[in-house]
XYZ file of C-alpha atoms in Angstrom:
297
model
C 11.858 31.874 -29.995
C 12.377 32.941 -26.373
C 13.491 36.494 -25.722
C 17.072 37.301 -24.766
C 15.949 38.207 -21.251
C 14.209 34.850 -20.764
C 17.201 32.879 -22.065
C 19.581 34.889 -19.892
C 17.393 34.217 -16.842
C 17.416 30.479 -17.547
C 21.210 30.521 -17.936
C 21.628 32.269 -14.571
C 19.226 29.804 -12.939
C 21.073 26.773 -14.309
C 24.411 28.271 -13.260
C 23.081 28.489 -9.711
C 21.866 24.890 -9.820
C 25.210 23.805 -11.272
C 27.082 25.304 -8.332
C 24.785 23.500 -5.878
C 25.072 20.074 -7.543
C 28.849 20.445 -7.865
C 29.173 21.286 -4.173
C 26.883 18.399 -3.164
C 28.911 16.034 -5.328
C 32.126 17.088 -3.587
C 30.578 16.642 -0.137
C 29.094 13.247 -1.036
C 32.399 12.157 -2.556
C 34.264 13.054 0.641
C 31.729 11.146 2.755
C 31.913 8.210 0.349
C 35.695 8.039 0.727
C 35.367 7.673 4.512
C 32.374 5.298 4.368
C 34.074 3.138 1.748
C 37.132 2.811 3.946
C 34.978 1.829 6.918
C 33.053 -0.888 5.093
C 36.103 -2.247 3.276
C 37.820 -2.675 6.632
C 34.799 -4.146 8.408
C 33.122 -6.339 5.775
C 35.914 -8.937 5.240
C 36.302 -9.362 9.011
C 32.567 -9.755 9.622
C 32.100 -12.152 6.714
C 35.062 -14.292 7.715
C 33.952 -14.474 11.343
C 30.389 -15.316 10.333
C 31.716 -17.908 7.892
C 33.873 -19.583 10.541
C 31.067 -19.812 13.086
C 28.401 -21.078 10.693
C 30.904 -23.551 9.267
C 31.623 -24.746 12.791
C 27.920 -25.104 13.573
C 27.349 -27.128 10.414
C 30.445 -29.319 10.845
C 28.734 -31.994 12.930
C 29.760 -30.662 16.355
C 27.274 -31.469 19.091
C 26.366 -27.856 19.749
C 22.841 -26.713 20.461
C 21.934 -23.101 19.942
C 18.531 -21.385 19.717
C 19.961 -19.195 16.956
C 20.061 -22.064 14.464
C 16.691 -23.635 15.245
C 14.023 -22.997 12.624
C 10.549 -22.509 14.036
C 7.073 -22.166 12.655
C 6.815 -18.520 11.674
C 3.996 -16.693 13.431
C 5.646 -13.274 13.591
C 8.407 -11.919 11.396
C 10.620 -8.860 11.809
C 11.979 -6.960 8.816
C 14.878 -4.548 9.364
C 15.152 -2.226 6.356
C 17.927 0.308 5.804
C 17.616 3.538 3.790
C 18.655 7.189 4.189
C 17.342 10.284 5.950
C 17.521 12.533 2.882
C 16.833 12.381 -0.835
C 18.842 13.486 -3.902
C 20.509 10.071 -4.116
C 18.948 8.664 -7.279
C 16.908 5.518 -6.843
C 18.598 4.510 -3.589
C 15.543 4.985 -1.366
C 12.900 4.173 -3.985
C 14.511 0.821 -4.789
C 14.728 -0.391 -1.204
C 11.186 0.833 -0.432
C 9.845 -1.038 -3.454
C 11.781 -4.133 -2.341
C 10.245 -3.768 1.128
C 6.749 -3.598 -0.351
C 7.381 -6.743 -2.384
C 8.754 -8.571 0.667
C 5.832 -7.522 2.860
C 3.370 -8.633 0.177
C 5.145 -11.996 0.027
C 4.979 -12.595 3.790
C 1.444 -11.214 4.056
C 0.264 -14.392 2.340
C 1.542 -16.508 5.247
C 0.986 -14.319 8.325
C -1.369 -11.558 9.389
C -0.542 -7.912 8.785
C -0.153 -7.281 12.529
C 2.412 -10.082 12.714
C 4.839 -8.303 10.357
C 7.075 -6.025 12.427
C 9.105 -3.460 10.471
C 12.209 -1.783 11.892
C 12.986 1.163 9.550
C 16.491 2.617 9.710
C 16.255 5.996 7.979
C 13.591 8.692 7.748
C 12.631 7.986 4.132
C 11.800 4.356 4.741
C 10.086 5.206 8.052
C 7.741 7.550 6.188
C 7.110 4.847 3.583
C 6.274 2.309 6.301
C 3.631 4.656 7.715
C 2.125 5.138 4.250
C 1.947 1.347 3.902
C -0.258 1.255 7.000
C 2.333 -0.178 9.396
C 3.636 1.280 12.633
C 7.460 1.525 12.731
C 8.978 -0.477 15.592
C 11.033 2.441 16.873
C 12.869 5.550 15.690
C 16.246 4.728 14.133
C 16.799 7.825 11.975
C 19.979 8.820 13.792
C 21.581 5.469 12.972
C 21.287 6.155 9.249
C 22.775 9.640 9.477
C 25.670 8.725 11.767
C 26.326 4.971 11.998
C 27.736 3.879 15.338
C 28.234 0.515 16.957
C 26.362 1.306 20.193
C 22.996 1.982 18.535
C 23.446 -0.909 16.100
C 24.242 -3.176 19.046
C 21.130 -1.991 20.908
C 18.948 -2.806 17.888
C 20.573 -6.238 17.601
C 20.000 -6.848 21.321
C 16.293 -6.073 20.957
C 15.959 -8.448 18.011
C 17.896 -11.188 19.805
C 15.872 -10.823 23.019
C 12.554 -10.965 21.183
C 13.744 -13.941 19.165
C 14.878 -15.842 22.264
C 11.561 -15.010 23.962
C 9.786 -16.472 20.909
C 8.028 -13.151 20.251
C 9.360 -13.326 16.695
C 10.444 -16.430 14.824
C 12.312 -14.928 11.875
C 14.292 -11.741 11.160
C 15.086 -10.441 7.664
C 17.506 -7.668 6.644
C 16.837 -5.491 3.573
C 19.479 -3.025 2.382
C 21.569 -1.741 -0.521
C 24.935 -3.492 -0.644
C 27.864 -1.307 -1.724
C 29.572 -3.063 -4.617
C 31.314 -0.109 -6.236
C 30.930 3.631 -6.637
C 28.538 3.081 -9.530
C 26.777 -0.090 -8.380
C 24.582 -0.825 -5.349
C 22.871 -4.210 -5.051
C 19.524 -4.731 -3.323
C 20.086 -7.464 -0.752
C 17.802 -9.588 1.417
C 19.466 -11.678 4.113
C 18.189 -14.015 6.791
C 19.400 -12.646 10.123
C 17.682 -15.066 12.501
C 17.774 -17.997 12.579
C 21.239 -18.473 11.094
C 21.000 -20.094 7.678
C 23.524 -22.948 7.719
C 22.314 -24.336 4.396
C 23.519 -21.202 2.625
C 26.962 -21.690 4.119
C 27.058 -25.284 2.930
C 26.117 -24.198 -0.593
C 28.976 -21.697 -0.564
C 31.374 -24.470 0.362
C 30.264 -26.636 -2.566
C 31.791 -24.182 -5.012
C 35.183 -24.083 -3.282
C 38.248 -26.095 -4.245
C 39.317 -29.260 -2.433
C 42.186 -27.575 -0.580
C 39.863 -25.006 0.970
C 37.354 -27.700 1.870
C 40.111 -29.645 3.583
C 40.940 -26.713 5.833
C 37.262 -26.117 6.592
C 36.632 -29.725 7.507
C 39.519 -29.830 9.970
C 38.742 -30.759 13.576
C 38.250 -27.929 16.053
C 39.960 -27.712 19.422
C 37.713 -25.622 21.656
C 38.305 -24.212 25.134
C 36.593 -24.206 27.559
C 33.662 -25.826 25.690
C 31.780 -25.529 22.429
C 28.617 -24.455 24.245
C 30.442 -21.669 26.107
C 32.143 -20.422 22.951
C 28.869 -20.331 21.036
C 27.089 -18.686 23.963
C 29.627 -15.868 24.003
C 30.426 -15.448 20.311
C 27.105 -15.844 18.541
C 25.483 -12.736 20.077
C 28.634 -10.749 19.272
C 28.531 -11.909 15.665
C 24.867 -10.962 15.408
C 25.505 -7.505 16.849
C 28.428 -7.026 14.496
C 26.235 -8.030 11.549
C 23.782 -5.164 12.149
C 26.645 -2.671 12.399
C 28.256 -4.003 9.211
C 24.984 -3.744 7.272
C 24.572 -0.196 8.598
C 28.019 0.755 7.278
C 27.320 -1.046 4.010
C 24.082 0.865 3.477
C 25.750 4.182 4.360
C 28.501 3.603 1.796
C 25.906 2.686 -0.827
C 23.946 5.855 -0.036
C 26.953 8.144 -0.457
C 27.921 6.349 -3.671
C 24.390 6.764 -5.054
C 24.321 10.455 -4.109
C 27.749 11.075 -5.634
C 26.623 9.454 -8.884
C 23.293 11.316 -8.877
C 24.984 14.680 -8.355
C 27.533 13.859 -11.064
C 24.726 13.102 -13.516
C 22.875 16.277 -12.482
C 26.039 18.334 -12.961
C 26.670 16.831 -16.416
C 23.069 17.489 -17.444
C 23.326 21.087 -16.228
C 26.503 21.585 -18.260
C 24.842 20.165 -21.375
C 21.774 22.345 -20.911
C 23.980 25.362 -20.266
C 25.778 24.824 -23.561
C 22.473 24.563 -25.433
C 21.089 27.729 -23.838
C 24.311 29.629 -24.455
C 24.147 28.676 -28.123
C 20.470 29.711 -28.236
C 21.325 33.014 -26.526
C 24.091 33.751 -29.029
C 21.825 32.922 -31.975
C 19.034 35.106 -30.586
C 21.456 37.942 -29.953
C 22.922 37.633 -33.434
C 19.438 37.615 -34.953
C 18.483 40.727 -32.969
C 21.610 42.546 -34.199
C 20.905 41.501 -37.791
C 17.334 42.752 -37.546
C 18.522 46.108 -36.214
C 21.008 46.428 -39.073
C 18.302 45.606 -41.618
C 16.044 48.246 -40.066
C 18.847 50.837 -40.294
C 19.657 49.953 -43.918
C 15.965 49.942 -44.815
C 15.474 53.353 -43.213
C 18.498 54.774 -45.004
C 17.316 53.528 -48.413
C 13.852 54.935 -47.780
């Protein structure tokens, strides 16, 4: 059995850890509250706007756009979102493992040098280097403090390279914030726009909703001008929305991880306190037996 001094030292150490995890949980919870508000305000707007435009493009209108043309894939870009710091459970490990699986899948069709990885977050940037790839830029600041300007700049680079035919496909990998206790690994096609997915979503909707979706559009000044102006804006907004989504998922994962760590520390503290009391009681009993034995002798 451990000595009283050893048990007392472990209790003091766990008390210190408990204070740290409790404080980190409070900080992460406060950040989660703000991030959750941001994504809950942005996500419905972005999804509805994206839905309207893709529905319009797939409605039979005579609109030509390079963003909906599928090409033979020679180079592919993967934009992966993670965090700059750890202590958030499996948040980073899950998305890094998903990235490795995705890269292995595309490596069967294209060369290694033709897979361009844009890591948003220091943890995933380090993982990309360990995989033997060179990150296509430094986007660590975006993960720590999401802002529209930097997200828009990243979207502009992807759009320009896609229009110049330097890349033929763009994929997004991130953790989607579903709830405070649930984050879903998500892979989405960013470019070209996947109209077939939109049509599949419509198949599950009721007839009334289909009727409204199939209504004729009145467009001013022209469909081409509207698509020319709106599609890049929707694509820029998509990157920003995913950035907010990943940030909310990160704070939720860290809040949950710190809650679990705090609960485990409390449980361990109770066990050590009980062990300390038993050891102390045993030491007192032994002293009393020594005194009684000495007296009788």
